[in-house]
Short mmCIF file of C-alpha atoms in Angstrom, two decimals:
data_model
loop_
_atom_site.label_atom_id
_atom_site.label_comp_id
_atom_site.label_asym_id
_atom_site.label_seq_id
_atom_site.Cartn_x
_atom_site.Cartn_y
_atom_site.Cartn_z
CA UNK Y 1 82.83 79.59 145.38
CA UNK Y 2 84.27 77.12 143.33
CA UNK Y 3 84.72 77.69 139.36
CA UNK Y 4 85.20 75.35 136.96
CA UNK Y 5 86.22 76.88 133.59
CA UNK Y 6 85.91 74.64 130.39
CA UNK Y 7 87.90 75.95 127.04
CA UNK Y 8 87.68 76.22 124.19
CA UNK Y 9 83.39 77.18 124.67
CA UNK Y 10 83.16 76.84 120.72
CA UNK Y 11 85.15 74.50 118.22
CA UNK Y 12 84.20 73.78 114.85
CA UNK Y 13 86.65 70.83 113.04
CA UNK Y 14 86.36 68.36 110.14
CA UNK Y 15 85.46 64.78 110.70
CA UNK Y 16 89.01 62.92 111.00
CA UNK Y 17 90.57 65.71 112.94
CA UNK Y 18 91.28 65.06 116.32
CA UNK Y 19 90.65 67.92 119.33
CA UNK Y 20 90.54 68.20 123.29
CA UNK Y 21 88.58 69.94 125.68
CA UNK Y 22 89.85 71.23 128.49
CA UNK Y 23 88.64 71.67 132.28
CA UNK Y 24 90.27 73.92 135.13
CA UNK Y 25 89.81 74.78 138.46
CA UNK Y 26 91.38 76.35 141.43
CA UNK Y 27 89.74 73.86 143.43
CA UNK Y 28 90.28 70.05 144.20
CA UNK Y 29 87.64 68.13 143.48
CA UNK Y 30 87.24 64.12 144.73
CA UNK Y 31 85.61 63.28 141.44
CA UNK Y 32 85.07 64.58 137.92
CA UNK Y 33 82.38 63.77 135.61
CA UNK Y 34 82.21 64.62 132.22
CA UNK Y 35 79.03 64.57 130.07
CA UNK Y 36 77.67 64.90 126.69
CA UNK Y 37 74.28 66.55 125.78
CA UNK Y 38 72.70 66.72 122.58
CA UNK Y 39 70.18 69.80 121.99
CA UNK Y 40 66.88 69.58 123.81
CA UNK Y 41 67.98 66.49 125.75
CA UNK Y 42 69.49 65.81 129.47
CA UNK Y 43 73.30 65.37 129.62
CA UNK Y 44 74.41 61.86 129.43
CA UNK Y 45 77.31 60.76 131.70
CA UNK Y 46 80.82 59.86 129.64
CA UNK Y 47 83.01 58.93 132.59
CA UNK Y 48 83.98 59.76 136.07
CA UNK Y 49 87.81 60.10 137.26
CA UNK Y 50 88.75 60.13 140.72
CA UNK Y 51 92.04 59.24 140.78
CA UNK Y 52 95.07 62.15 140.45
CA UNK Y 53 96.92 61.54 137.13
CA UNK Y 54 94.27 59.06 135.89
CA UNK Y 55 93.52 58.20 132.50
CA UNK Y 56 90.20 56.30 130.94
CA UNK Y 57 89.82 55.28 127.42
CA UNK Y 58 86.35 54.96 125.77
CA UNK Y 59 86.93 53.50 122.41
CA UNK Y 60 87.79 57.25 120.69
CA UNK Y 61 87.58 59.57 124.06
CA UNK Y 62 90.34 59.55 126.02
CA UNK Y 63 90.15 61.19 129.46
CA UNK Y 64 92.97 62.42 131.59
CA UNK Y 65 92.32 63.89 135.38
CA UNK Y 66 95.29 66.29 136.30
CA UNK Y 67 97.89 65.02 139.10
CA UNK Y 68 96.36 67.48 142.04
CA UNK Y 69 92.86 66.73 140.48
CA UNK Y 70 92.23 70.29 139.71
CA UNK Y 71 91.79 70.12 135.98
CA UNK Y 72 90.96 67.41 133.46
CA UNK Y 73 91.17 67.23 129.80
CA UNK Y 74 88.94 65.39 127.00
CA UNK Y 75 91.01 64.07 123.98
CA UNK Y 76 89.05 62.82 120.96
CA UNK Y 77 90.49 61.09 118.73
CA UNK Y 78 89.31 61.22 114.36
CA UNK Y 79 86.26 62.89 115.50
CA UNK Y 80 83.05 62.09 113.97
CA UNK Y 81 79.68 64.04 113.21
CA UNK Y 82 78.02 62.01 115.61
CA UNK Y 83 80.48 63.63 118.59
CA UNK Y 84 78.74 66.89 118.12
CA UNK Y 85 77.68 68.15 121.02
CA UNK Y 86 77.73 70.09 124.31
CA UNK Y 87 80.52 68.89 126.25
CA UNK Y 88 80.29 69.46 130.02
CA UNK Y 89 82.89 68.47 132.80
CA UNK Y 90 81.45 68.55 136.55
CA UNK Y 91 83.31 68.19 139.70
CA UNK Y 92 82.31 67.06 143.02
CA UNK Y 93 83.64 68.17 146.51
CA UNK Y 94 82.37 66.96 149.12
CA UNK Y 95 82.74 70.20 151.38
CA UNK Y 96 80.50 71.97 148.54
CA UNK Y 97 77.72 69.07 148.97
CA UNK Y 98 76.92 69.60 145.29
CA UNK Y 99 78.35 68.86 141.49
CA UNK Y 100 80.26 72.20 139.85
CA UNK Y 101 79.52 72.69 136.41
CA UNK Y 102 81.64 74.13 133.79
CA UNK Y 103 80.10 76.30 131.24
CA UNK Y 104 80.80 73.40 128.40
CA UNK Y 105 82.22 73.31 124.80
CA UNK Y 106 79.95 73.03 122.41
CA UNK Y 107 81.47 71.00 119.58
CA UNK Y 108 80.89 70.56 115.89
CA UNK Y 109 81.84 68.05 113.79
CA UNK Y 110 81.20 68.62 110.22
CA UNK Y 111 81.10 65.88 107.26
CA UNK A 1 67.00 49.77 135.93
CA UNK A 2 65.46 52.72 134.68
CA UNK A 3 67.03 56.06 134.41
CA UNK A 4 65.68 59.77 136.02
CA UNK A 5 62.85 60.55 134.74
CA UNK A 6 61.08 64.06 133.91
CA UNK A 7 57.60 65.25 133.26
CA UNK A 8 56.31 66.65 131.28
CA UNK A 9 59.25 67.33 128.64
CA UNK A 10 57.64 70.24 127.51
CA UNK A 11 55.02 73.01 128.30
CA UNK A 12 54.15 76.31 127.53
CA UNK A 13 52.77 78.76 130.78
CA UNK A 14 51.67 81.96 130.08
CA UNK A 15 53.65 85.10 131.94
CA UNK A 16 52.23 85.37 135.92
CA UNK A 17 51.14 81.69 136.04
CA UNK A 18 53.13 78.81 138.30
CA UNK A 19 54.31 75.87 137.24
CA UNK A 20 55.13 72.02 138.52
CA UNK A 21 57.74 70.02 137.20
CA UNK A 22 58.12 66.51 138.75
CA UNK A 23 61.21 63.81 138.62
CA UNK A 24 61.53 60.50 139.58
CA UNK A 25 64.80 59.53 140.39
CA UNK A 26 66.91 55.88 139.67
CA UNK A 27 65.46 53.30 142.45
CA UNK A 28 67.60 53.13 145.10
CA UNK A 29 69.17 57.47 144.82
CA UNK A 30 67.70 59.51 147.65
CA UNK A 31 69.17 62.48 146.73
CA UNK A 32 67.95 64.55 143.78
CA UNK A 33 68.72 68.10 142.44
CA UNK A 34 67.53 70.59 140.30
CA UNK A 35 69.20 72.29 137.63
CA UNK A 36 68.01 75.49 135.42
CA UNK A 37 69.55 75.78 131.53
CA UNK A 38 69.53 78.61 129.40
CA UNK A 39 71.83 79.53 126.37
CA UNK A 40 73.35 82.44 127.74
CA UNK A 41 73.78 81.08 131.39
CA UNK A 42 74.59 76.87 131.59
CA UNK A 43 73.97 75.02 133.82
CA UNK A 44 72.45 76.84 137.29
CA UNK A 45 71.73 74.99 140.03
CA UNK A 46 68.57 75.39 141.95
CA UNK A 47 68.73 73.52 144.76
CA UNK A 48 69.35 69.97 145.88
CA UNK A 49 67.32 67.28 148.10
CA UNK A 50 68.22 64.54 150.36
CA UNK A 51 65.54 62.33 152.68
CA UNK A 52 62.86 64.71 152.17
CA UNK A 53 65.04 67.91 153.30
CA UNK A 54 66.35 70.53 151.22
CA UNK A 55 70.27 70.02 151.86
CA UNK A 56 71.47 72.63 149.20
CA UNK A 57 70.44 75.96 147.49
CA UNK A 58 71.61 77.88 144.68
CA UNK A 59 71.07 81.90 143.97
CA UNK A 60 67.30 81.43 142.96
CA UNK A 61 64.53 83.66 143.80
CA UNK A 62 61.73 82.28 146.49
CA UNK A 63 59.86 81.91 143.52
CA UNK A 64 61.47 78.97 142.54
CA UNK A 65 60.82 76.18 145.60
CA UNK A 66 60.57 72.37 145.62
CA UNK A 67 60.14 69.33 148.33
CA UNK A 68 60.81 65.90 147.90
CA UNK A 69 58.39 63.02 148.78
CA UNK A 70 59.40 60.02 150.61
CA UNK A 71 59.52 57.80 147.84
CA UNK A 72 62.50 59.95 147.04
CA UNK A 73 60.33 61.45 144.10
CA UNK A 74 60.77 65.28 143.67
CA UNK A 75 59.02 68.12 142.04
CA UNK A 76 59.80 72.22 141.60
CA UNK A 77 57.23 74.42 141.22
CA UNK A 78 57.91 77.95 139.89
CA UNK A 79 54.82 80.96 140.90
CA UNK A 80 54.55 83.94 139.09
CA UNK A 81 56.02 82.86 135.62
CA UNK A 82 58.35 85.46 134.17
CA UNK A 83 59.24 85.28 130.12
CA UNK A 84 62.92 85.04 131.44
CA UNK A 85 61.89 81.82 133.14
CA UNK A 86 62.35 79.88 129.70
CA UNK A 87 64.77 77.24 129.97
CA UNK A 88 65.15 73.50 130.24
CA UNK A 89 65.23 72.05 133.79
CA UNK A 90 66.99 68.91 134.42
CA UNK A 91 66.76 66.58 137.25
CA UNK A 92 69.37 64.67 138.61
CA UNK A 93 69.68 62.23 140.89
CA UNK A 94 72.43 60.31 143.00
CA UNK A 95 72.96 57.51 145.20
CA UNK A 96 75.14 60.10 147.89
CA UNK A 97 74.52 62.08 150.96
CA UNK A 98 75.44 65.94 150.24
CA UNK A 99 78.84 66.58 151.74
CA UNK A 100 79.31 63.25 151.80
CA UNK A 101 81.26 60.28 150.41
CA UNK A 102 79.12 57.40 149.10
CA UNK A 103 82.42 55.35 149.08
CA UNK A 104 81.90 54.33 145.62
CA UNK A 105 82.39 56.11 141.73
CA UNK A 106 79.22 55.63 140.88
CA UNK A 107 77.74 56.74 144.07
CA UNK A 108 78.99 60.02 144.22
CA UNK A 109 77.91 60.24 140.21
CA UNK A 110 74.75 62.14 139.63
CA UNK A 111 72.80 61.23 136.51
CA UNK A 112 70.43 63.59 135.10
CA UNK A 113 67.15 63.20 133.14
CA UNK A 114 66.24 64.21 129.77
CA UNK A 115 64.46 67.28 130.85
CA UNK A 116 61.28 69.45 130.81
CA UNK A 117 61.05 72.35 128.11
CA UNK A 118 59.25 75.16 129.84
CA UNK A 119 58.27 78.46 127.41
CA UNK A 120 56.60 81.13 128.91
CA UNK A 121 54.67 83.14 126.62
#
């Protein structure tokens, strides 16, 4: 079974502050997705990294998959109150025939 | 082109009734999958569809079944509603094979719909 554990579950900060979210597995994965979901809605898709040691920018987010592509990491850079959320990382391996899913952070960005 | 879409987004069933939740997913993705929410336990899959066949099943009781149309359409139908039953289910839906590569990012991406609310009272 493959696990994907996402830390911290909870963090609370002040808009300004930056933070990161963090993803780990055991397992190598081909891909990683990570998502955002507000409450009540679906989880909307941030970015996908397939590439070992890859980084992506999007504007504040900065995402980073690990070298063996067994962990990933969410950066966030002067986070705002419209980043709150439930962050969730997925990752795909083909042997598995389906996405993993994390457990997610749920983050809160206060004014 | 349009995105997954669920319906209804929300319902309330009363305890020992069954349930049908329908998706529809992006033109062109055969392959669609079915995910349970709840506070306490994330995201569970249920199972996952590909060409009309179920391909993939989570830890689910037989309660919980669904089929897949040839449109590529879906739907999950739950009998014998319990109160634990409560949760949002998503749909998702992506352009890959299960246990297979699509050969592209996006392909092997899954994109998931805004959900149905389902409250059994």
């Amino acid at each position: 079974t493959q696990l994907l554990e996402q830390s911290p579950q909870f963090l609370s900060i002040q808009e300004g502050e930056n933070l990161t979210v963090y993803c780990n597995s055991s397992s190598v994965f081909s891909s990683l997705q990570w998502y955002r979901q507000e409450p009540g809605e679906g989880p909307v898709l941030l970015v996908t990294v397939v590439t070992g040691g890859e980084v992506k920018k999007l504007k504040r987010l900065t995402f980073q998959f690990g070298d063996a592509r067994k962990d990933s990491s969410l950066h966030i850079t002067a986070a705002q109150t419209g980043d709150t959320g439930l962050y969730l990382c997925a990752g795909r391996n083909t042997n598995a025939g389906k996405s993993t899913f994390g457990d997610g952070t749920t983050l809160t960005v206060k004014p | 082109k349009a995105g997954v879409t669920q319906t209804p987004r929300y319902l309330i069933k009363t305890r020992g009734q069954q349930v049908t939740l329908s998706c529809s997913p992006i033109s062109g993705h055969r392959s669609v999958s079915w995910y349970q929410q709840t506070p306490g336990q994330g995201l569970q899959f249920l199972f996952e569809y590909f060409s009309e066949t179920q391909r993939n099943k989570g830890n689910f009781p037989g309660r919980f079944s669904g089929r897949q149309f040839s449109n590529s359409r879906s739907e999950m139908n739950v009998s014998t509603l319990e109160l634990g039953d409560s949760a949002l289910y998503l749909c998702a839906s992506s352009f890959a094979e299960p246990f297979r590569d699509s050969g592209s990012i996006s392909g092997n991406t899954i994109y998931f719909g805004e959900g149905s609310w389902l409250t059994v009272v």
